[in-house]
Short mmCIF file of C-alpha atoms in Angstrom, two decimals:
data_model
loop_
_atom_site.label_atom_id
_atom_site.label_comp_id
_atom_site.label_asym_id
_atom_site.label_seq_id
_atom_site.Cartn_x
_atom_site.Cartn_y
_atom_site.Cartn_z
CA MET V 77 -26.34 140.10 48.08
CA ILE V 78 -26.07 137.34 45.94
CA HIS V 79 -28.95 135.42 45.10
CA HIS V 80 -28.84 131.95 46.14
CA ARG V 81 -29.52 130.90 41.76
CA LEU V 82 -26.57 132.76 41.58
CA LEU V 83 -24.63 130.14 44.56
CA THR V 84 -25.03 127.00 42.48
CA PRO V 85 -23.17 128.24 38.87
CA ILE V 86 -20.65 129.69 41.26
CA ARG V 87 -19.73 126.46 43.25
CA ARG V 88 -18.98 123.99 39.93
CA LEU V 89 -16.79 126.60 38.17
CA ALA V 90 -15.01 126.87 41.65
CA VAL V 91 -14.77 122.90 41.38
CA VAL V 92 -13.39 122.80 37.70
CA ALA V 93 -11.15 124.77 38.16
CA ALA V 94 -10.01 122.99 42.20
CA LEU V 95 -9.70 120.09 39.68
CA LEU V 96 -7.90 121.45 36.80
CA THR V 97 -5.00 123.18 39.37
CA LEU V 98 -3.97 119.68 40.22
CA LEU V 99 -4.19 118.01 36.97
CA ILE V 100 -1.47 120.62 35.56
CA PRO V 101 0.97 119.40 37.95
CA ALA V 102 0.73 115.98 36.90
CA ALA V 103 0.28 116.58 32.90
CA HIS V 104 3.87 118.53 33.37
CA ALA V 105 5.34 115.16 35.26
CA GLN V 106 3.89 113.26 32.51
CA SER V 107 5.82 115.20 29.43
CA SER V 108 8.48 115.12 31.98
CA ALA V 109 9.10 111.89 31.23
CA VAL V 110 12.75 109.74 31.01
CA MET V 111 12.96 107.91 27.77
CA THR V 112 15.13 105.45 27.21
CA LEU V 113 15.64 103.00 23.98
CA ASP V 114 17.64 99.79 24.01
CA LEU V 115 20.67 99.85 20.92
CA ASP V 116 21.39 96.05 21.34
CA GLY V 117 23.52 95.23 17.94
CA PHE V 118 25.11 95.76 15.08
CA ILE V 119 25.54 100.09 14.43
CA ASP V 120 23.74 100.30 10.76
CA PRO V 121 21.18 102.23 9.24
CA ASN V 122 18.36 101.00 10.53
CA SER V 123 19.59 101.52 13.79
CA ALA V 124 20.70 104.89 12.71
CA ARG V 125 17.12 106.05 11.78
CA TYR V 126 15.96 104.38 14.88
CA VAL V 127 17.78 107.01 17.25
CA ALA V 128 17.51 109.49 15.34
CA ARG V 129 12.96 109.05 15.42
CA ALA V 130 13.61 108.02 19.25
CA ILE V 131 15.43 111.84 19.36
CA ASP V 132 12.61 113.75 17.40
CA GLU V 133 9.44 111.60 19.28
CA SER V 134 10.98 112.21 22.74
CA THR V 135 11.34 116.07 22.21
CA GLU V 136 8.05 116.63 20.71
CA ALA V 137 6.66 115.06 24.39
CA ASP V 138 8.90 117.24 26.35
CA ALA V 139 11.10 114.80 27.36
CA VAL V 140 13.86 115.96 30.11
CA LEU V 141 16.28 113.23 29.34
CA LEU V 142 16.54 110.06 26.53
CA VAL V 143 18.88 107.96 27.92
CA ILE V 144 20.58 104.98 24.87
CA GLN V 145 21.52 101.65 26.65
CA LEU V 146 23.93 101.16 24.46
CA ASN V 147 25.31 97.59 23.89
CA THR V 148 27.76 97.10 20.66
CA PRO V 149 30.55 95.32 18.95
CA GLY V 150 30.47 97.98 16.34
CA GLY V 151 29.13 98.81 12.62
CA LEU V 152 29.10 101.16 9.88
CA ALA V 153 31.07 104.06 10.11
CA GLN V 154 28.44 106.06 7.93
CA SER V 155 25.53 104.94 9.77
CA ALA V 156 27.68 105.63 12.94
CA ARG V 157 28.27 108.79 11.83
CA GLU V 158 24.68 110.04 11.23
CA MET V 159 24.18 108.90 14.79
CA VAL V 160 27.10 111.03 16.14
CA SER V 161 25.01 113.78 14.17
CA VAL V 162 21.34 113.34 15.21
CA ILE V 163 23.01 112.94 19.08
CA LEU V 164 25.52 116.56 18.71
CA GLU V 165 22.49 118.39 17.12
CA SER V 166 19.40 116.99 19.42
CA PRO V 167 18.46 119.86 22.06
CA LEU V 168 17.98 117.75 24.15
CA PRO V 169 19.75 115.99 26.48
CA VAL V 170 20.80 112.17 25.70
CA ALA V 171 22.78 109.94 28.08
CA VAL V 172 24.27 106.54 26.42
CA PHE V 173 24.21 104.57 29.19
CA VAL V 174 26.48 101.12 28.10
CA THR V 175 24.65 97.99 30.08
CA PRO V 176 24.51 95.51 31.47
CA ARG V 177 27.59 93.98 33.05
CA GLY V 178 29.64 92.78 29.79
CA ALA V 179 28.11 94.91 27.54
CA GLN V 180 30.29 97.22 25.26
CA ALA V 181 30.94 100.03 23.01
CA ALA V 182 33.56 99.10 20.47
CA SER V 183 34.69 100.45 17.89
CA ALA V 184 31.83 102.49 16.51
CA GLY V 185 29.58 102.36 19.77
CA MET V 186 32.82 104.00 21.18
CA PHE V 187 32.08 106.99 19.17
CA VAL V 188 28.68 107.15 20.08
CA MET V 189 28.93 107.27 23.37
CA ALA V 190 31.48 110.00 23.60
CA ALA V 191 29.00 112.22 21.32
CA ALA V 192 26.91 111.72 24.08
CA GLY V 193 25.69 115.11 26.95
CA VAL V 194 26.64 112.12 29.75
CA ALA V 195 28.76 109.18 28.35
CA ALA V 196 27.79 105.93 31.52
CA MET V 197 28.86 102.46 31.73
CA SER V 198 28.16 99.59 33.97
CA PRO V 199 30.75 98.07 35.74
CA GLY V 200 32.61 95.07 33.80
CA THR V 201 32.30 96.72 30.36
CA ASN V 202 34.05 97.99 28.36
CA VAL V 203 34.89 100.58 25.10
CA GLY V 204 37.44 101.27 22.34
CA ALA V 205 39.21 99.29 20.01
CA ALA V 206 38.12 102.05 16.85
CA SER V 207 41.09 100.61 14.73
CA PRO V 208 39.07 101.26 11.11
CA ILE V 209 39.02 98.16 9.45
CA ASP V 210 36.93 97.48 5.78
CA ALA V 211 34.04 95.42 5.49
CA THR V 212 35.51 91.74 5.23
CA GLY V 213 36.84 92.40 8.62
CA GLN V 214 40.09 92.96 7.43
CA ASP V 215 42.92 96.34 7.99
CA VAL V 216 42.96 98.90 5.22
CA PRO V 217 45.68 98.97 3.08
CA GLU V 218 48.37 101.06 3.33
CA THR V 219 47.81 103.37 0.74
CA LEU V 220 44.56 104.59 1.62
CA ALA V 221 44.94 103.33 5.48
CA SER V 222 46.10 106.61 6.08
CA LYS V 223 43.35 108.36 4.31
CA VAL V 224 41.05 106.48 6.70
CA LEU V 225 43.20 106.74 9.88
CA GLU V 226 43.46 110.75 10.10
CA ASP V 227 39.67 111.30 8.50
CA THR V 228 39.16 109.19 11.79
CA ARG V 229 41.47 110.95 14.61
CA ALA V 230 39.71 113.62 12.69
CA PHE V 231 36.21 112.55 13.57
CA ALA V 232 37.28 112.12 16.97
CA ARG V 233 38.59 115.79 17.56
CA SER V 234 35.04 116.99 16.62
CA ILE V 235 33.67 115.09 18.69
CA ALA V 236 35.82 115.52 21.83
CA ASP V 237 36.07 119.38 20.77
CA ALA V 238 32.36 119.49 20.93
CA ARG V 239 31.39 116.79 23.90
CA GLY V 240 34.76 118.42 26.06
CA ARG V 241 36.68 114.97 26.59
CA ASP V 242 40.36 114.38 26.93
CA LEU V 243 41.47 113.36 23.19
CA ALA V 244 44.60 110.60 24.33
CA PRO V 245 41.95 107.69 24.34
CA LEU V 246 39.80 108.05 22.22
CA GLU V 247 43.11 108.23 19.94
CA ALA V 248 44.86 105.54 21.31
CA ALA V 249 42.02 103.61 20.63
CA ILE V 250 41.98 104.83 17.23
CA THR V 251 45.59 104.37 16.34
CA ASP V 252 46.51 101.47 18.66
CA ALA V 253 43.31 99.68 19.14
CA ARG V 254 42.56 100.47 23.17
CA SER V 255 40.21 99.07 24.54
CA TYR V 256 39.45 100.55 28.45
CA SER V 257 37.06 98.67 30.94
CA ALA V 258 34.86 101.47 32.76
CA THR V 259 36.61 102.06 35.75
CA GLU V 260 39.76 103.13 32.75
CA ALA V 261 37.79 105.04 30.64
CA LEU V 262 36.23 107.20 33.90
CA GLU V 263 39.14 107.98 35.23
CA LEU V 264 40.15 108.60 31.82
CA GLY V 265 37.79 111.17 30.76
CA LEU V 266 36.19 108.87 28.51
CA ALA V 267 33.21 107.59 30.80
CA ASP V 268 31.13 110.76 32.79
CA VAL V 269 29.52 108.32 35.38
CA LEU V 270 29.76 104.32 36.84
CA ALA V 271 26.88 103.71 37.70
CA ASP V 272 24.84 99.82 38.29
CA ASP V 273 21.72 100.49 35.91
CA LEU V 274 19.55 102.66 35.07
CA PRO V 275 18.17 103.98 38.46
CA ASP V 276 21.71 104.49 40.04
CA LEU V 277 22.45 106.53 36.87
CA LEU V 278 18.88 108.29 37.00
CA SER V 279 20.08 109.66 40.73
CA GLN V 280 24.07 110.41 39.95
CA ILE V 281 22.65 113.27 36.63
CA ASP V 282 20.15 114.08 39.19
CA GLY V 283 19.84 118.35 39.39
CA THR V 284 23.72 117.91 37.06
CA SER V 285 23.79 119.96 33.97
CA VAL V 286 23.91 118.75 30.57
CA PRO V 287 25.52 120.11 27.13
CA THR V 288 23.37 120.08 23.95
CA ALA V 289 22.88 121.77 20.78
CA ALA V 290 20.86 124.45 22.68
CA GLY V 291 23.26 124.98 25.34
CA ASP V 292 23.83 123.87 29.19
CA THR V 293 20.85 121.98 30.14
CA GLN V 294 19.42 120.76 33.37
CA VAL V 295 18.18 117.84 34.78
CA ASN V 296 15.99 117.09 37.24
CA VAL V 297 15.17 113.02 36.89
CA ALA V 298 14.96 112.11 40.53
CA ASP V 299 10.74 111.96 40.03
CA SER V 300 10.52 111.27 36.62
CA PRO V 301 8.41 108.40 34.81
CA VAL V 302 11.12 105.63 32.80
CA GLN V 303 9.25 105.48 28.91
CA PRO V 304 10.50 103.39 26.30
CA VAL V 305 10.37 103.97 23.09
CA ASP V 306 10.03 100.80 21.07
CA ARG V 307 11.21 100.14 17.38
CA THR V 308 7.83 100.34 15.17
CA LEU V 309 6.35 97.39 13.18
CA LEU V 310 8.42 98.55 10.10
CA GLU V 311 11.84 98.87 12.30
CA THR V 312 11.22 95.07 13.27
CA PHE V 313 10.44 94.56 9.74
CA LEU V 314 13.55 95.93 8.97
CA SER V 315 16.04 94.62 11.12
CA VAL V 316 15.17 90.70 10.63
CA VAL V 317 16.00 90.89 7.08
CA ALA V 318 17.65 93.55 6.63
CA SER V 319 20.72 90.62 6.96
CA PRO V 320 23.62 89.65 3.87
CA ASN V 321 22.04 85.38 4.11
CA LEU V 322 18.92 86.05 4.92
CA ALA V 323 18.33 88.50 1.77
CA PHE V 324 20.70 85.95 -0.28
CA ILE V 325 18.98 83.39 0.80
CA LEU V 326 15.69 85.63 -0.50
CA LEU V 327 16.57 86.02 -4.00
CA THR V 328 17.40 82.50 -4.62
CA VAL V 329 15.00 81.12 -3.71
CA GLY V 330 12.50 84.01 -5.04
CA GLY V 331 14.46 83.72 -8.12
CA ILE V 332 14.10 80.06 -8.72
CA ALA V 333 10.42 79.66 -7.68
CA LEU V 334 10.06 82.76 -10.64
CA LEU V 335 11.56 80.70 -12.88
CA ILE V 336 9.47 77.35 -12.20
CA GLU V 337 6.50 79.57 -12.94
CA LEU V 338 8.16 80.95 -16.46
CA ALA V 339 9.09 76.96 -16.63
CA ASN V 340 5.95 75.95 -16.07
CA PRO V 341 2.58 79.64 -16.82
CA GLY V 342 0.05 78.80 -14.36
CA LEU V 343 1.63 76.88 -11.56
CA VAL V 344 0.06 80.17 -9.71
CA VAL V 345 2.75 79.80 -6.24
CA PRO V 346 5.73 79.83 -7.15
CA GLY V 347 5.16 82.57 -9.01
CA VAL V 348 3.83 84.47 -6.04
CA THR V 349 6.22 82.83 -3.78
CA GLY V 350 8.89 83.90 -5.49
CA ALA V 351 8.05 87.58 -5.98
CA ILE V 352 7.79 88.45 -2.48
CA ALA V 353 11.12 86.59 -1.77
CA LEU V 354 12.67 88.28 -4.27
CA GLY V 355 11.08 91.52 -3.31
CA LEU V 356 11.58 91.22 0.47
CA GLY V 357 15.52 90.25 -0.74
CA PHE V 358 15.83 93.43 -2.38
CA VAL V 359 14.55 95.94 0.63
CA GLY V 360 16.95 93.54 3.09
CA LEU V 361 19.53 94.68 0.65
CA GLY V 362 18.15 98.22 0.55
CA GLN V 363 19.68 98.28 4.40
CA LEU V 364 23.37 96.93 3.71
CA PRO V 365 26.84 97.90 1.54
CA VAL V 366 26.32 96.07 -1.59
CA ASN V 367 28.37 95.52 -3.84
CA TRP V 368 25.73 95.82 -6.98
CA LEU V 369 27.72 93.98 -9.12
CA GLY V 370 27.44 91.00 -6.90
CA VAL V 371 23.49 91.63 -6.78
CA ALA V 372 23.99 91.56 -11.86
CA LEU V 373 26.34 88.50 -11.09
CA LEU V 374 22.88 86.93 -8.97
CA LEU V 375 20.86 88.12 -11.63
CA ILE V 376 22.77 86.20 -14.29
CA ALA V 377 23.16 83.11 -12.55
CA LEU V 378 19.04 83.48 -12.41
CA GLY V 379 19.40 83.27 -16.17
CA LEU V 380 21.79 80.62 -16.75
CA LEU V 381 19.97 78.98 -14.64
CA PHE V 382 16.16 79.71 -16.54
CA LEU V 383 17.88 78.28 -20.28
CA GLU V 384 19.12 75.34 -17.98
CA PHE V 385 15.81 75.00 -17.22
CA GLN V 386 14.95 75.05 -21.35
CA GLU V 387 17.93 72.67 -21.86
CA PRO V 388 18.42 70.33 -20.07
CA GLY V 389 20.81 68.58 -20.45
CA ALA V 390 24.06 70.42 -21.43
CA GLY V 391 25.34 71.32 -18.04
CA VAL V 392 27.26 74.01 -19.03
CA TYR V 393 24.44 76.59 -17.85
CA GLY V 394 23.58 74.76 -14.50
CA ALA V 395 27.07 74.90 -14.21
CA GLY V 396 27.52 78.84 -15.40
CA ALA V 397 25.10 79.00 -12.48
CA GLY V 398 26.27 77.94 -9.64
CA VAL V 399 29.83 79.66 -10.25
CA SER V 400 27.79 83.09 -10.87
CA PHE V 401 25.43 82.46 -7.59
CA ILE V 402 29.12 81.60 -5.33
CA VAL V 403 31.17 84.90 -6.80
CA ALA V 404 27.70 86.84 -6.64
CA ALA V 405 27.51 85.84 -2.50
CA ILE V 406 31.51 87.04 -1.97
CA LEU V 407 30.79 90.21 -3.66
CA LEU V 408 27.03 91.13 -1.79
CA ALA V 409 27.50 92.32 0.56
CA GLY V 410 31.22 93.11 2.32
CA GLY V 411 33.23 90.75 0.11
CA ALA V 412 36.19 91.85 -2.01
CA LEU V 413 35.70 94.91 -4.83
CA ARG V 414 33.19 96.22 -2.59
CA PRO V 415 32.36 99.74 -3.05
CA VAL V 416 34.52 101.39 -0.41
CA GLU V 417 33.01 102.18 2.18
CA LEU V 418 35.63 101.37 5.53
CA ASP V 419 33.93 99.44 8.42
CA PHE V 420 34.57 99.09 11.97
CA PRO V 421 35.13 95.90 13.74
CA GLY V 422 32.18 93.61 13.52
CA ALA V 423 31.83 93.81 9.93
CA GLU V 424 32.31 90.01 9.41
CA THR V 425 28.77 89.84 10.35
CA PHE V 426 28.05 91.93 7.13
CA THR V 427 29.00 89.12 4.48
CA VAL V 428 27.05 86.05 3.43
CA SER V 429 27.48 82.91 5.78
CA VAL V 430 30.24 80.14 4.20
CA TRP V 431 27.96 77.10 5.41
CA VAL V 432 25.07 79.28 3.31
CA LEU V 433 27.16 79.71 0.66
CA ALA V 434 27.57 75.90 0.79
CA ALA V 435 24.18 75.70 0.92
CA VAL V 436 22.99 77.20 -1.89
CA GLY V 437 25.86 75.43 -3.70
CA ALA V 438 24.62 72.19 -3.13
CA ILE V 439 21.09 72.64 -3.64
CA LEU V 440 22.40 74.56 -7.53
CA ALA V 441 24.61 71.65 -8.21
CA ALA V 442 21.73 68.55 -7.69
CA ILE V 443 18.94 70.68 -9.75
CA THR V 444 21.29 70.55 -12.16
CA ALA V 445 22.41 67.39 -11.74
CA THR V 446 18.85 66.51 -11.71
CA LEU V 447 17.79 68.55 -14.95
CA ILE V 448 21.37 66.33 -16.57
CA VAL V 449 19.97 62.98 -15.75
CA MET V 450 15.64 63.38 -16.45
CA ALA V 451 17.22 64.77 -19.92
CA LYS V 452 19.68 61.51 -20.67
CA THR V 453 17.05 58.78 -18.98
CA GLY V 454 13.83 60.41 -19.38
CA LYS V 455 11.60 60.25 -22.58
CA PRO V 456 10.13 62.74 -24.27
CA ALA V 457 6.70 64.31 -23.23
CA PRO V 458 4.17 63.48 -25.46
CA TYR V 459 3.00 66.60 -27.06
CA ARG V 460 -0.08 68.01 -25.74
CA SER V 461 -2.70 70.16 -26.93
CA PRO V 462 -3.23 74.38 -26.18
CA PHE V 463 -6.66 73.69 -27.02
CA ASP V 464 -9.30 72.92 -24.24
CA ARG V 465 -10.67 69.58 -24.90
CA THR V 466 -14.19 70.53 -23.76
CA ALA V 467 -13.87 73.59 -26.47
CA LEU V 468 -13.04 70.71 -29.34
CA VAL V 469 -16.83 69.32 -28.43
CA GLY V 470 -18.71 70.58 -32.38
CA ARG V 471 -16.13 71.92 -34.82
CA ARG V 472 -16.06 70.82 -37.95
CA GLY V 473 -12.31 68.61 -38.72
CA ILE V 474 -10.59 66.53 -42.06
CA VAL V 475 -10.24 63.16 -42.12
CA THR V 476 -6.30 62.44 -43.08
CA ARG V 477 -6.45 58.91 -42.63
CA ARG V 478 -9.90 55.82 -43.19
CA LEU V 479 -12.22 56.01 -40.13
CA ALA V 480 -13.09 52.19 -40.11
CA PRO V 481 -14.15 53.22 -36.92
CA GLU V 482 -10.63 54.33 -36.15
CA GLY V 483 -8.21 56.83 -38.55
CA GLU V 484 -7.27 60.41 -38.17
CA VAL V 485 -8.51 63.69 -38.17
CA GLN V 486 -6.69 67.06 -38.94
CA MET V 487 -8.40 70.25 -36.73
CA LEU V 488 -7.28 73.85 -35.73
CA GLY V 489 -3.78 72.64 -37.37
CA GLU V 490 -3.59 69.13 -35.03
CA PHE V 491 -3.62 65.79 -36.24
CA TRP V 492 -5.84 63.93 -33.75
CA HIS V 493 -6.68 60.13 -33.52
CA ALA V 494 -10.02 59.59 -34.54
CA ARG V 495 -12.85 57.19 -33.32
CA LEU V 496 -16.37 56.91 -35.13
CA ALA V 497 -19.55 57.47 -32.52
CA THR V 498 -21.25 54.79 -33.69
CA GLU V 499 -23.03 51.56 -32.17
CA ASP V 500 -22.09 49.61 -35.33
CA ASP V 501 -18.56 50.22 -36.88
CA SER V 502 -18.07 47.54 -38.70
CA GLU V 503 -20.51 49.49 -40.96
CA THR V 504 -19.24 52.33 -41.35
CA ALA V 505 -16.07 54.17 -42.58
CA ILE V 506 -15.31 57.66 -43.72
CA GLU V 507 -12.60 58.19 -46.47
CA GLU V 508 -10.00 60.33 -46.27
CA GLY V 509 -11.26 64.53 -47.19
CA TYR V 510 -14.24 64.05 -45.85
CA ALA V 511 -15.22 66.51 -43.09
CA VAL V 512 -16.39 64.54 -39.91
CA GLU V 513 -17.73 66.79 -36.34
CA VAL V 514 -16.06 66.08 -33.09
CA THR V 515 -19.09 64.86 -30.73
CA ALA V 516 -17.28 64.13 -27.99
CA VAL V 517 -13.48 63.64 -26.52
CA ASP V 518 -12.41 60.45 -24.75
CA GLY V 519 -8.75 61.18 -23.50
CA THR V 520 -7.19 62.24 -26.69
CA THR V 521 -9.35 60.77 -29.51
CA LEU V 522 -11.95 62.69 -30.23
CA MET V 523 -15.09 60.72 -31.10
CA VAL V 524 -16.16 61.67 -34.40
CA ARG V 525 -19.42 61.71 -37.03
CA PRO V 526 -20.19 62.87 -40.59
CA ALA V 527 -20.57 66.40 -41.03
CA ASP V 528 -24.11 66.97 -42.41
CA ASP V 529 -22.90 69.37 -45.04
CA GLN V 530 -19.47 68.29 -45.76
CA SER V 531 -18.02 71.28 -45.64
CA ASN V 532 -14.38 72.11 -45.80
CA PRO V 533 -13.68 73.79 -42.43
CA ASP V 534 -10.33 75.28 -43.83
CA GLN V 535 -12.64 77.09 -46.24
CA PRO V 536 -16.17 78.08 -44.52
CA GLY V 537 -19.13 77.35 -47.43
CA ALA V 538 -17.25 75.26 -49.39
CA THR V 539 -18.18 71.76 -50.70
CA GLN V 540 -15.78 69.12 -50.79
CA PRO V 541 -16.93 65.89 -52.50
CA PRO V 542 -16.17 62.69 -50.48
CA PRO V 543 -13.10 60.69 -53.09
CA SER V 544 -15.09 57.67 -54.66
CA ALA V 545 -14.57 54.46 -53.34
#
């Protein structure tokens, strides 16, 4: 017979066990979530890293499926390849859903969709038009075209083999720039599912097997919660600064602000602003396919503008700076002479806008014209001593022009206008060669009195007698 004192702890353990039994299925259901991410815009290095992170986090969270909701006009070839690679290597089932209505998976987006374990489209969307072009949006030169075309076709074949898709529509999109509606893509086997929205997609693929790097995996998503994988603060920040227009503006503003600081040491604000702007500009350039010759020309332009600040009125340095800025903007991202990194349609977004170019050119022209006008019509700026006025009080100097009561004093290698600090100026004068001591500073005038020992400030301890009257 069990003693009644033992019943209380046994009952408590039974309650805890029952609660754990109830909690375990709930935790398992929570871990079997459907993760989603929105990929809306151009495919670039930042979006490729976003997809890779989402796959890693979803895998670690034991999610049942990751759905990439895609809407893109294209992007960088290298970034598209990186995205395709992480999708094909994912042990987690990945679905790419071209949505909402009116969305597209053009160019590079077609390869991303084809690489998915489940390729889905909403009615009214389209996919295709994947002919390779260069980063200016133009066709690839004929000499290079055959190599690029074959490489792109091989890329498509590798995706088709990995996912068991029909190669014909993929090759037609590459060689003939074909584009397909959602219905056509479904009929040709380029898309697996036609769904109105995410709940409709999940209901259609519930219980089906999806290919992954670890083999076919059955996805049971009927009762799975949907959790978004949001961009981190850093990814959001990089997506903002990774714009050729913004990067160019930041570099220009930052460079000019630093030049202002160099020309006027001690202002602080232009220096700090310029350093921050330059830093942000280079961060943005790091996310883009940049021609570093353009960056070098941009720095040269800043140097020429600094020379114009130093020698205002010449105009040659300013004109050179303007030309260098314009050429740098053309070459900076997606321009001519750019290192060969071929792209897909939509690459024109990686070039600096003509309007931005015109605005920067106009600003530089205005700055140069202002400097020239100031140099031609402005009066020479008065000399300013580098010594603090208050630090001059108590120092000694030598009279270089008779003080009666005003004259000139040499002190610290400079010649100052001086005045005797006496009540009756009419009866007092100090001849040249006498030592005087500063008692106060009135603007640019030194108020002085005769030194007690008449010591020479240039030879400490020596005595210099006053000249004869």
